[in-house]
XYZ file of C-alpha atoms in Angstrom:
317
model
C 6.557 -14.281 51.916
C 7.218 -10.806 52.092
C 10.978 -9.742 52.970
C 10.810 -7.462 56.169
C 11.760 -3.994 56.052
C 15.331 -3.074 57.686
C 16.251 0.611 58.810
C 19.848 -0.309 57.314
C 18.678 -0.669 53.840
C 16.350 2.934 54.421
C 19.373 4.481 55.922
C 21.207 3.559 52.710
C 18.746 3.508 50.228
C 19.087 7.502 49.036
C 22.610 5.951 47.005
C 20.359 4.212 44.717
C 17.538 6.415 44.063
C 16.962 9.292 41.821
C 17.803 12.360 43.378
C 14.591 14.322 41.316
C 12.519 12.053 44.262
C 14.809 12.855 47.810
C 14.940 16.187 49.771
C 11.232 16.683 48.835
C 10.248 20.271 50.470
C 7.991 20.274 53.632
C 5.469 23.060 54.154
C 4.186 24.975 56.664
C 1.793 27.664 57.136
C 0.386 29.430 60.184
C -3.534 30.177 58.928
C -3.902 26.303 58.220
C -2.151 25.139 61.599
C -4.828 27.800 63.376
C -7.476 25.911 61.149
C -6.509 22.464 62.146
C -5.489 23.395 65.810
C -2.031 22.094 65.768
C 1.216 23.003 63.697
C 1.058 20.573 60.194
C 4.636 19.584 58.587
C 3.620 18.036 55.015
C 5.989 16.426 53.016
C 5.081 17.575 49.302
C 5.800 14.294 47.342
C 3.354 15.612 44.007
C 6.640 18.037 42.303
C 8.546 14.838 41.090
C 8.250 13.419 37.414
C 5.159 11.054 38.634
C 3.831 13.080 41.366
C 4.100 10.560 43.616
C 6.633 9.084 46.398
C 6.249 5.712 44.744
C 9.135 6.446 42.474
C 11.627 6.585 45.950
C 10.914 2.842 46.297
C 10.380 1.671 42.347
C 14.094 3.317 42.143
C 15.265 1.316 44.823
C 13.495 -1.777 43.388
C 14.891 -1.579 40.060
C 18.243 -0.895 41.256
C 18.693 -4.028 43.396
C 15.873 -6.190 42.983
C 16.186 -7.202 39.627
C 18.687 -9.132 37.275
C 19.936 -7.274 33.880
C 17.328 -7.125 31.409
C 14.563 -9.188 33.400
C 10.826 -8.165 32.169
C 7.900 -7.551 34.828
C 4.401 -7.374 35.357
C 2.577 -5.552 38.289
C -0.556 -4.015 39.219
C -1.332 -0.786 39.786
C -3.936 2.413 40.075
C -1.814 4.329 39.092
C 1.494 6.075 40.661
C 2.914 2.565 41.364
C 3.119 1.308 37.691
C 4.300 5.156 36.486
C 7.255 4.675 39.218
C 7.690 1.495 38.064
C 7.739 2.096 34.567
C 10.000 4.878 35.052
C 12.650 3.314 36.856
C 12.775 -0.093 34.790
C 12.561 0.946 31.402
C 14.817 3.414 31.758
C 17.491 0.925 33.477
C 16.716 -1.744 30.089
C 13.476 -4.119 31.630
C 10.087 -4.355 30.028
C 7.258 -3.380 32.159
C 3.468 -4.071 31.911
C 0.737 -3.106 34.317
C -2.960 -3.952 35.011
C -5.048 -1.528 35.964
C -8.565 -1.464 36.528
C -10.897 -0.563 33.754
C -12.249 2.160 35.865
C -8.661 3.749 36.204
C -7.924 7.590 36.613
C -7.122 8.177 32.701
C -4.622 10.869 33.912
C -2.712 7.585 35.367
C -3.168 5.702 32.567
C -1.719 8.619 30.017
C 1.632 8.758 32.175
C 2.182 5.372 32.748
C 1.936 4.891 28.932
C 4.534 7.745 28.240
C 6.841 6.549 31.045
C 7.028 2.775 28.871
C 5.124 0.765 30.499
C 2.801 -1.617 28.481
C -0.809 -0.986 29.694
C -3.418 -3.853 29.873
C -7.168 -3.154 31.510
C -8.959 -5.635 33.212
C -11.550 -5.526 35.699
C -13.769 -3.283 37.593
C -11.131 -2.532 40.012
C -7.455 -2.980 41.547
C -7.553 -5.999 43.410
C -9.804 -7.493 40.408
C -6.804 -6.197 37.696
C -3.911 -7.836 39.963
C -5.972 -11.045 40.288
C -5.570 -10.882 35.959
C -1.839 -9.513 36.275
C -0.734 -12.215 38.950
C -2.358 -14.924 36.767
C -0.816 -13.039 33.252
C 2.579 -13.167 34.923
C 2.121 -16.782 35.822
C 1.178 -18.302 32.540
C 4.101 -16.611 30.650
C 6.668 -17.214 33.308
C 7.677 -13.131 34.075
C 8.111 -12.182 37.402
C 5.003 -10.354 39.371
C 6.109 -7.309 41.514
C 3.136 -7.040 44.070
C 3.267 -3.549 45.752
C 3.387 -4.132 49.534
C 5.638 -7.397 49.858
C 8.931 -5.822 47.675
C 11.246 -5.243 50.547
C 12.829 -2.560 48.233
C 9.581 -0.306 47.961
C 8.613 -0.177 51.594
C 12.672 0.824 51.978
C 12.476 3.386 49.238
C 9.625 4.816 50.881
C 11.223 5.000 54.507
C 13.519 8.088 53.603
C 10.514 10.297 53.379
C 10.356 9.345 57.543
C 14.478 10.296 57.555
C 13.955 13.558 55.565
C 10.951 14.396 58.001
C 13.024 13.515 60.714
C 15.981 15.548 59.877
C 14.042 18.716 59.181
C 11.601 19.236 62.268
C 10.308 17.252 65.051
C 7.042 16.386 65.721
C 4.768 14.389 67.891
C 2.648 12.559 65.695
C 2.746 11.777 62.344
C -0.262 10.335 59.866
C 0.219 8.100 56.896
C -1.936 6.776 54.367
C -2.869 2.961 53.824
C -3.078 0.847 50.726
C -1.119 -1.611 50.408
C 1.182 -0.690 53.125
C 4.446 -0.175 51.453
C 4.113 3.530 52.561
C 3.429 2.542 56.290
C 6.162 -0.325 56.629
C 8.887 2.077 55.308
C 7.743 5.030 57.550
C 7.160 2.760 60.290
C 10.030 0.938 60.970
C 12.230 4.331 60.537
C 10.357 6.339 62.499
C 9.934 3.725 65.396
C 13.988 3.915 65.423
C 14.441 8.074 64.710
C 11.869 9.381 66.533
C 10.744 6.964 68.599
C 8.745 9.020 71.145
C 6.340 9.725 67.628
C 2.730 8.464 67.361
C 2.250 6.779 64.559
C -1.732 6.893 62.872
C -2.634 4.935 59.932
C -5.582 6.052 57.778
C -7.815 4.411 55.296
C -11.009 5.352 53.621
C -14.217 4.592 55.638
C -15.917 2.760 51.834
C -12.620 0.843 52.098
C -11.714 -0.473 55.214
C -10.161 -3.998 54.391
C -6.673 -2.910 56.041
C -8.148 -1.271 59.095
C -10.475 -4.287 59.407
C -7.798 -6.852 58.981
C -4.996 -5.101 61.445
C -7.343 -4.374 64.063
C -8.361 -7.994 64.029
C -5.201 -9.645 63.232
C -6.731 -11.917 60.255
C -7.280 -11.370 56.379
C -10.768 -9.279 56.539
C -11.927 -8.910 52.369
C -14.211 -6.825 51.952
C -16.961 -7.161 48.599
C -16.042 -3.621 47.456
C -13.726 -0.466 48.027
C -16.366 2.503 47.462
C -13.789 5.699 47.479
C -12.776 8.572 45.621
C -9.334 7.851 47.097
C -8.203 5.500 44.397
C -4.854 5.096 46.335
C -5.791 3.309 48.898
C -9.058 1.565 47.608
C -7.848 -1.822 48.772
C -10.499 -4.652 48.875
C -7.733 -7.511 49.707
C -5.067 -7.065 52.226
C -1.926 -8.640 51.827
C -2.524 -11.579 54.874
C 1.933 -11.769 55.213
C 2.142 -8.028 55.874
C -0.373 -7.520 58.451
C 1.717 -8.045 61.378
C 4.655 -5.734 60.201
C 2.133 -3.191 59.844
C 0.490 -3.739 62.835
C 3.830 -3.449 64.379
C 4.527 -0.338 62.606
C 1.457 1.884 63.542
C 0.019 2.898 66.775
C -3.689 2.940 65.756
C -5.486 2.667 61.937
C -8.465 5.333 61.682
C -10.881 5.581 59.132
C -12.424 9.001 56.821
C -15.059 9.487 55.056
C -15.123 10.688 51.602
C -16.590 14.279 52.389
C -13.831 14.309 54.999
C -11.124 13.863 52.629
C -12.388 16.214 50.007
C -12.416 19.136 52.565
C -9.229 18.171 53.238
C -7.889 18.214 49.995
C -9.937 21.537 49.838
C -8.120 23.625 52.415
C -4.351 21.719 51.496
C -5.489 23.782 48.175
C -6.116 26.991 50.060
C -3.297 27.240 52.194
C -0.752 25.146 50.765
C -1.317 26.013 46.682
C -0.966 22.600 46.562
C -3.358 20.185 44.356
C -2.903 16.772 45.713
C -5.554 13.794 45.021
C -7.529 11.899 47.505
C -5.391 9.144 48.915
C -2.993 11.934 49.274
C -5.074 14.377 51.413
C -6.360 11.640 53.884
C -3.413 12.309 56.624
C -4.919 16.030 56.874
C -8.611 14.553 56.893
C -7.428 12.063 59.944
C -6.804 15.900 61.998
C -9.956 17.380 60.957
C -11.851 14.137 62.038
C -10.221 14.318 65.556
C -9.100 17.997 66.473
C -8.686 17.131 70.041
C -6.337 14.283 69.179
C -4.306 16.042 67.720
C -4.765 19.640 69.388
C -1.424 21.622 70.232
C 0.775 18.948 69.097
C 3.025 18.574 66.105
C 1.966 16.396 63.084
C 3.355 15.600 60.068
C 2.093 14.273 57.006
C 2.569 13.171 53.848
C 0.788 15.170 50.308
C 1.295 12.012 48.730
C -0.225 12.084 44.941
C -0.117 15.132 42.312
C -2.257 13.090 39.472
C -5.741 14.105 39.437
C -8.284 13.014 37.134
C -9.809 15.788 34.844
C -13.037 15.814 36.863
C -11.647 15.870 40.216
C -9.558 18.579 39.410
C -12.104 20.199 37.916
C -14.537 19.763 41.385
C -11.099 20.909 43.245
C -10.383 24.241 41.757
C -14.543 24.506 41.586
C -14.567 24.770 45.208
Protein backbone atom coordinates (compact mmCIF):
# COMPACT_ATOMS: atom_id res chain seq x y z
CA UNK A 1 0.00 0.00 0.00
CA UNK A 2 1.35 3.09 -1.09
CA UNK A 3 2.59 5.60 1.77
CA UNK A 4 0.65 8.98 1.26
CA UNK A 5 2.36 12.01 0.36
CA UNK A 6 2.84 14.73 3.30
CA UNK A 7 3.58 18.55 2.55
CA UNK A 8 6.05 18.22 5.68
CA UNK A 9 8.32 15.81 4.07
CA UNK A 10 8.09 18.24 0.49
CA UNK A 11 8.67 21.22 2.64
CA UNK A 12 11.82 19.46 3.89
CA UNK A 13 12.82 17.38 1.27
CA UNK A 14 15.35 20.10 -0.65
CA UNK A 15 18.01 18.98 2.60
CA UNK A 16 18.35 15.70 1.02
CA UNK A 17 18.45 16.23 -2.58
CA UNK A 18 21.08 17.23 -4.98
CA UNK A 19 21.20 20.74 -5.40
CA UNK A 20 22.23 20.24 -9.53
CA UNK A 21 18.10 19.23 -9.50
CA UNK A 22 16.40 22.39 -7.14
CA UNK A 23 15.98 26.09 -8.19
CA UNK A 24 15.34 24.82 -11.78
CA UNK A 25 14.81 28.20 -13.97
CA UNK A 26 11.21 29.05 -15.15
CA UNK A 27 10.66 30.73 -18.50
CA UNK A 28 8.68 33.11 -19.94
CA UNK A 29 8.20 34.73 -23.15
CA UNK A 30 5.67 37.22 -24.49
CA UNK A 31 5.30 35.92 -28.45
CA UNK A 32 4.39 32.34 -27.04
CA UNK A 33 1.91 33.66 -24.22
CA UNK A 34 0.21 35.82 -27.36
CA UNK A 35 0.28 32.33 -29.19
CA UNK A 36 -1.34 30.38 -26.48
CA UNK A 37 -3.64 33.29 -25.22
CA UNK A 38 -2.57 33.35 -21.68
CA UNK A 39 0.86 34.09 -19.86
CA UNK A 40 2.87 30.33 -19.63
CA UNK A 41 5.40 29.89 -16.50
CA UNK A 42 7.40 26.53 -17.43
CA UNK A 43 9.52 25.01 -15.11
CA UNK A 44 12.63 23.77 -17.29
CA UNK A 45 13.43 20.39 -15.55
CA UNK A 46 15.63 18.99 -19.02
CA UNK A 47 19.30 21.14 -17.82
CA UNK A 48 20.01 18.59 -14.94
CA UNK A 49 22.46 15.51 -15.35
CA UNK A 50 19.29 13.22 -16.53
CA UNK A 51 17.15 15.79 -18.00
CA UNK A 52 14.51 14.98 -16.03
CA UNK A 53 12.76 16.01 -12.54
CA UNK A 54 12.81 12.35 -11.61
CA UNK A 55 16.19 12.74 -10.05
CA UNK A 56 14.41 15.40 -7.22
CA UNK A 57 12.51 12.34 -5.92
CA UNK A 58 15.17 9.24 -6.72
CA UNK A 59 17.50 11.67 -4.43
CA UNK A 60 15.07 11.78 -1.85
CA UNK A 61 14.43 8.01 -2.18
CA UNK A 62 17.88 6.95 -1.86
CA UNK A 63 18.55 9.19 0.91
CA UNK A 64 15.87 7.89 3.30
CA UNK A 65 14.25 5.03 1.88
CA UNK A 66 16.83 2.64 1.86
CA UNK A 67 19.20 0.73 4.36
CA UNK A 68 23.21 0.92 3.73
CA UNK A 69 24.21 -1.04 0.88
CA UNK A 70 20.64 -2.60 0.01
CA UNK A 71 20.43 -3.60 -3.92
CA UNK A 72 17.17 -2.73 -6.07
CA UNK A 73 15.29 -3.45 -8.99
CA UNK A 74 12.70 -1.11 -10.73
CA UNK A 75 11.12 -0.43 -13.91
CA UNK A 76 11.44 2.19 -16.00
CA UNK A 77 11.19 4.06 -19.68
CA UNK A 78 13.59 5.79 -19.04
CA UNK A 79 14.30 9.05 -16.74
CA UNK A 80 13.10 7.05 -13.68
CA UNK A 81 15.82 4.27 -13.74
CA UNK A 82 18.67 7.13 -14.89
CA UNK A 83 17.49 9.07 -11.53
CA UNK A 84 17.53 6.09 -9.89
CA UNK A 85 20.67 4.83 -10.95
CA UNK A 86 22.21 8.04 -10.27
CA UNK A 87 21.29 8.55 -6.87
CA UNK A 88 21.88 4.82 -5.59
CA UNK A 89 24.98 3.88 -7.05
CA UNK A 90 26.51 6.77 -6.26
CA UNK A 91 25.35 6.51 -2.40
CA UNK A 92 26.92 2.42 -2.55
CA UNK A 93 23.42 0.23 -3.77
CA UNK A 94 23.22 -1.86 -6.89
CA UNK A 95 20.57 -0.93 -9.25
CA UNK A 96 18.92 -2.83 -12.17
CA UNK A 97 16.08 -1.74 -14.39
CA UNK A 98 13.62 -3.27 -16.94
CA UNK A 99 12.77 -1.52 -19.65
CA UNK A 100 10.82 -2.33 -22.52
CA UNK A 101 12.45 -3.75 -25.57
CA UNK A 102 11.06 -0.94 -27.54
CA UNK A 103 12.86 1.66 -25.21
CA UNK A 104 14.17 5.19 -26.35
CA UNK A 105 17.98 3.96 -26.86
CA UNK A 106 18.98 7.54 -25.78
CA UNK A 107 17.44 6.25 -22.24
CA UNK A 108 18.93 3.19 -22.36
CA UNK A 109 22.69 4.72 -23.14
CA UNK A 110 22.37 7.00 -19.88
CA UNK A 111 20.95 4.75 -17.64
CA UNK A 112 23.86 2.37 -18.50
CA UNK A 113 26.55 5.16 -17.85
CA UNK A 114 24.78 6.35 -14.68
CA UNK A 115 25.36 2.29 -13.19
CA UNK A 116 22.49 0.88 -13.45
CA UNK A 117 22.34 -2.80 -14.72
CA UNK A 118 20.01 -2.85 -17.79
CA UNK A 119 17.74 -5.91 -18.56
CA UNK A 120 15.02 -5.74 -21.68
CA UNK A 121 11.97 -7.46 -21.60
CA UNK A 122 8.82 -6.97 -23.26
CA UNK A 123 7.07 -4.94 -25.78
CA UNK A 124 6.44 -2.27 -23.37
CA UNK A 125 6.58 -0.67 -19.69
CA UNK A 126 3.94 -2.19 -17.88
CA UNK A 127 4.96 -5.62 -19.75
CA UNK A 128 8.95 -4.97 -18.47
CA UNK A 129 7.73 -4.21 -14.71
CA UNK A 130 5.46 -7.29 -14.82
CA UNK A 131 9.30 -9.20 -15.56
CA UNK A 132 11.11 -6.73 -13.00
CA UNK A 133 8.41 -7.20 -10.14
CA UNK A 134 8.60 -11.00 -10.71
CA UNK A 135 12.84 -10.74 -11.13
CA UNK A 136 12.86 -8.91 -7.82
CA UNK A 137 10.65 -11.51 -6.24
CA UNK A 138 12.46 -14.68 -7.06
CA UNK A 139 15.87 -13.32 -5.85
CA UNK A 140 14.55 -11.64 -2.78
CA UNK A 141 15.76 -7.65 -3.73
CA UNK A 142 13.50 -5.09 -3.06
CA UNK A 143 11.16 -3.64 -6.11
CA UNK A 144 10.91 0.24 -6.16
CA UNK A 145 7.60 0.77 -8.21
CA UNK A 146 7.47 4.46 -9.40
CA UNK A 147 4.16 5.92 -8.14
CA UNK A 148 3.72 4.20 -4.59
CA UNK A 149 7.50 5.43 -3.08
CA UNK A 150 6.29 8.09 -0.74
CA UNK A 151 9.83 9.59 -1.24
CA UNK A 152 9.46 10.21 -5.14
CA UNK A 153 6.06 11.82 -5.18
CA UNK A 154 7.82 14.13 -2.15
CA UNK A 155 10.91 14.75 -4.19
CA UNK A 156 8.82 15.80 -6.91
CA UNK A 157 6.55 18.28 -4.81
CA UNK A 158 9.36 21.05 -4.58
CA UNK A 159 9.03 21.74 -8.24
CA UNK A 160 5.15 23.01 -6.95
CA UNK A 161 7.24 25.11 -3.93
CA UNK A 162 9.81 26.56 -6.41
CA UNK A 163 6.78 27.48 -8.79
CA UNK A 164 5.10 28.81 -5.99
CA UNK A 165 7.77 30.98 -4.67
CA UNK A 166 8.63 32.54 -8.01
CA UNK A 167 5.19 33.72 -9.60
CA UNK A 168 1.62 33.10 -9.09
CA UNK A 169 -0.64 31.68 -11.27
CA UNK A 170 -4.11 30.43 -11.72
CA UNK A 171 -3.83 27.18 -13.13
CA UNK A 172 -1.26 24.90 -13.44
CA UNK A 173 -0.99 21.53 -15.85
CA UNK A 174 0.92 18.40 -15.05
CA UNK A 175 1.65 15.37 -16.81
CA UNK A 176 0.37 11.74 -15.87
CA UNK A 177 2.13 8.42 -15.74
CA UNK A 178 2.38 6.92 -12.97
CA UNK A 179 1.42 9.77 -10.84
CA UNK A 180 4.39 10.40 -8.73
CA UNK A 181 4.61 13.82 -10.55
CA UNK A 182 0.87 14.68 -9.78
CA UNK A 183 0.76 13.43 -6.01
CA UNK A 184 3.86 15.58 -5.18
CA UNK A 185 2.53 18.70 -7.06
CA UNK A 186 -0.80 18.07 -5.82
CA UNK A 187 -0.77 17.87 -2.36
CA UNK A 188 1.71 21.09 -2.25
CA UNK A 189 -0.03 23.08 -4.35
CA UNK A 190 -3.53 22.30 -2.77
CA UNK A 191 -1.75 23.78 0.56
CA UNK A 192 0.48 26.90 -1.23
CA UNK A 193 -1.68 28.03 -3.62
CA UNK A 194 -4.73 26.76 -2.92
CA UNK A 195 -6.99 29.04 -5.01
CA UNK A 196 -4.84 27.07 -8.20
CA UNK A 197 -6.61 24.75 -10.69
CA UNK A 198 -5.06 21.84 -10.93
CA UNK A 199 -5.32 19.79 -14.73
CA UNK A 200 -3.93 16.46 -15.22
CA UNK A 201 -3.01 15.32 -18.75
CA UNK A 202 -2.47 12.04 -20.41
CA UNK A 203 -2.11 10.92 -23.94
CA UNK A 204 -5.43 10.28 -25.82
CA UNK A 205 -3.62 6.35 -27.24
CA UNK A 206 -3.10 6.01 -23.47
CA UNK A 207 -5.77 6.81 -21.35
CA UNK A 208 -5.64 4.07 -18.52
CA UNK A 209 -5.15 6.90 -15.72
CA UNK A 210 -7.76 9.27 -17.06
CA UNK A 211 -10.06 6.25 -17.49
CA UNK A 212 -9.45 4.85 -14.08
CA UNK A 213 -9.70 8.40 -12.00
CA UNK A 214 -12.64 9.53 -13.73
CA UNK A 215 -14.30 6.28 -12.84
CA UNK A 216 -12.86 5.58 -9.56
CA UNK A 217 -11.82 1.77 -10.43
CA UNK A 218 -8.63 0.09 -12.05
CA UNK A 219 -9.53 0.72 -15.97
CA UNK A 220 -6.42 -1.45 -18.09
CA UNK A 221 -6.33 -0.73 -21.13
CA UNK A 222 -4.82 -3.57 -24.06
CA UNK A 223 -2.25 -1.00 -25.26
CA UNK A 224 -0.63 2.56 -24.71
CA UNK A 225 -0.26 3.81 -28.50
CA UNK A 226 1.94 7.22 -27.87
CA UNK A 227 4.93 8.92 -28.84
CA UNK A 228 4.92 10.20 -25.25
CA UNK A 229 6.84 7.32 -23.78
CA UNK A 230 6.51 9.05 -20.31
CA UNK A 231 3.35 8.60 -19.64
CA UNK A 232 2.42 5.50 -21.85
CA UNK A 233 0.79 3.75 -18.92
CA UNK A 234 -1.41 0.68 -19.76
CA UNK A 235 -1.92 -0.30 -15.85
CA UNK A 236 -2.72 2.18 -13.23
CA UNK A 237 -1.59 1.73 -9.91
CA UNK A 238 -5.41 0.71 -8.29
CA UNK A 239 -3.86 2.17 -4.36
CA UNK A 240 -3.02 5.57 -5.84
CA UNK A 241 -6.06 6.45 -7.62
CA UNK A 242 -7.79 8.18 -4.92
CA UNK A 243 -4.75 10.39 -3.84
CA UNK A 244 -4.65 11.44 -7.28
CA UNK A 245 -8.04 11.96 -7.71
CA UNK A 246 -7.79 14.05 -4.68
CA UNK A 247 -4.93 15.89 -6.01
CA UNK A 248 -6.26 17.14 -9.46
CA UNK A 249 -9.21 19.11 -10.42
CA UNK A 250 -9.94 17.43 -13.80
CA UNK A 251 -7.62 14.72 -16.06
CA UNK A 252 -7.75 15.76 -19.93
CA UNK A 253 -6.57 13.90 -22.68
CA UNK A 254 -4.12 14.99 -26.17
CA UNK A 255 -3.60 13.64 -29.03
CA UNK A 256 -0.33 12.85 -30.47
CA UNK A 257 -0.37 15.65 -33.26
CA UNK A 258 -1.35 17.88 -30.35
CA UNK A 259 1.63 17.21 -28.40
CA UNK A 260 4.09 17.37 -31.21
CA UNK A 261 2.96 20.99 -32.06
CA UNK A 262 3.43 21.59 -28.75
CA UNK A 263 6.72 20.43 -28.38
CA UNK A 264 7.14 22.36 -31.76
CA UNK A 265 6.49 25.91 -30.64
CA UNK A 266 8.21 25.14 -26.75
CA UNK A 267 11.21 24.77 -29.48
CA UNK A 268 10.48 28.08 -31.13
CA UNK A 269 10.00 30.26 -28.38
CA UNK A 270 11.55 28.69 -25.55
CA UNK A 271 15.01 27.16 -27.39
CA UNK A 272 14.08 24.47 -25.46
CA UNK A 273 14.05 20.66 -26.82
CA UNK A 274 11.93 18.74 -24.47
CA UNK A 275 10.33 15.15 -25.42
CA UNK A 276 6.76 14.23 -25.59
CA UNK A 277 5.54 13.42 -22.13
CA UNK A 278 7.24 16.62 -21.38
CA UNK A 279 5.41 18.97 -23.82
CA UNK A 280 1.85 17.60 -23.01
CA UNK A 281 1.06 20.47 -20.22
CA UNK A 282 1.50 23.09 -23.23
CA UNK A 283 -0.61 20.72 -25.63
CA UNK A 284 -3.52 20.63 -22.72
CA UNK A 285 -3.63 24.94 -23.58
CA UNK A 286 -3.59 24.58 -27.19
CA UNK A 287 -6.43 21.91 -26.97
CA UNK A 288 -8.61 24.35 -24.87
CA UNK A 289 -7.61 28.12 -25.50
CA UNK A 290 -10.71 29.35 -23.91
CA UNK A 291 -9.98 27.39 -20.74
CA UNK A 292 -7.28 28.73 -20.22
CA UNK A 293 -7.62 32.31 -21.96
CA UNK A 294 -6.20 35.40 -19.91
CA UNK A 295 -5.24 33.40 -17.02
CA UNK A 296 -1.91 32.33 -15.63
CA UNK A 297 -0.61 28.72 -16.17
CA UNK A 298 2.23 27.03 -15.31
CA UNK A 299 3.78 24.02 -16.43
CA UNK A 300 6.23 21.70 -16.23
CA UNK A 301 9.12 20.96 -19.52
CA UNK A 302 9.55 17.80 -17.92
CA UNK A 303 12.09 15.46 -20.11
CA UNK A 304 15.39 16.63 -22.11
CA UNK A 305 16.13 12.87 -23.58
CA UNK A 306 15.02 12.54 -27.02
CA UNK A 307 15.47 9.69 -29.16
CA UNK A 308 17.70 10.27 -32.32
CA UNK A 309 14.64 10.26 -34.59
CA UNK A 310 12.46 12.43 -32.67
CA UNK A 311 14.97 14.88 -32.41
CA UNK A 312 15.69 14.61 -35.69
CA UNK A 313 11.60 15.21 -36.73
CA UNK A 314 11.92 18.17 -33.96
CA UNK A 315 14.63 20.33 -35.31
CA UNK A 316 13.08 19.11 -38.99
CA UNK A 317 10.14 21.13 -38.30
Amino acid sequence: MPTQTRLERIIDASRYIDPVFLDSPTLTNAAFDAALGCQLIAKDETANPIGSFKGRGTELFAALALQPGEPMVCASAGNFGQGLARAAVRRGHACTVFAAETANPVKLAAMRRLGAEVRLAGADFDAAKDVARRHAAAVDLRFVEDGTEAELAEGAGTLALELAASAPFDAIVVQLGNGALLAGIGTAIRHVAPHAEIIAVVAAGAPAMKLSIDTGQLVETAHADTIADGIAVRVPIAATLAHLRACCDDVVAVSEARIFEAMRLIHHHLGVAVEPSGAVGVAAILDDPERFAGRRVATILCGGNLSPAMRERLLAA
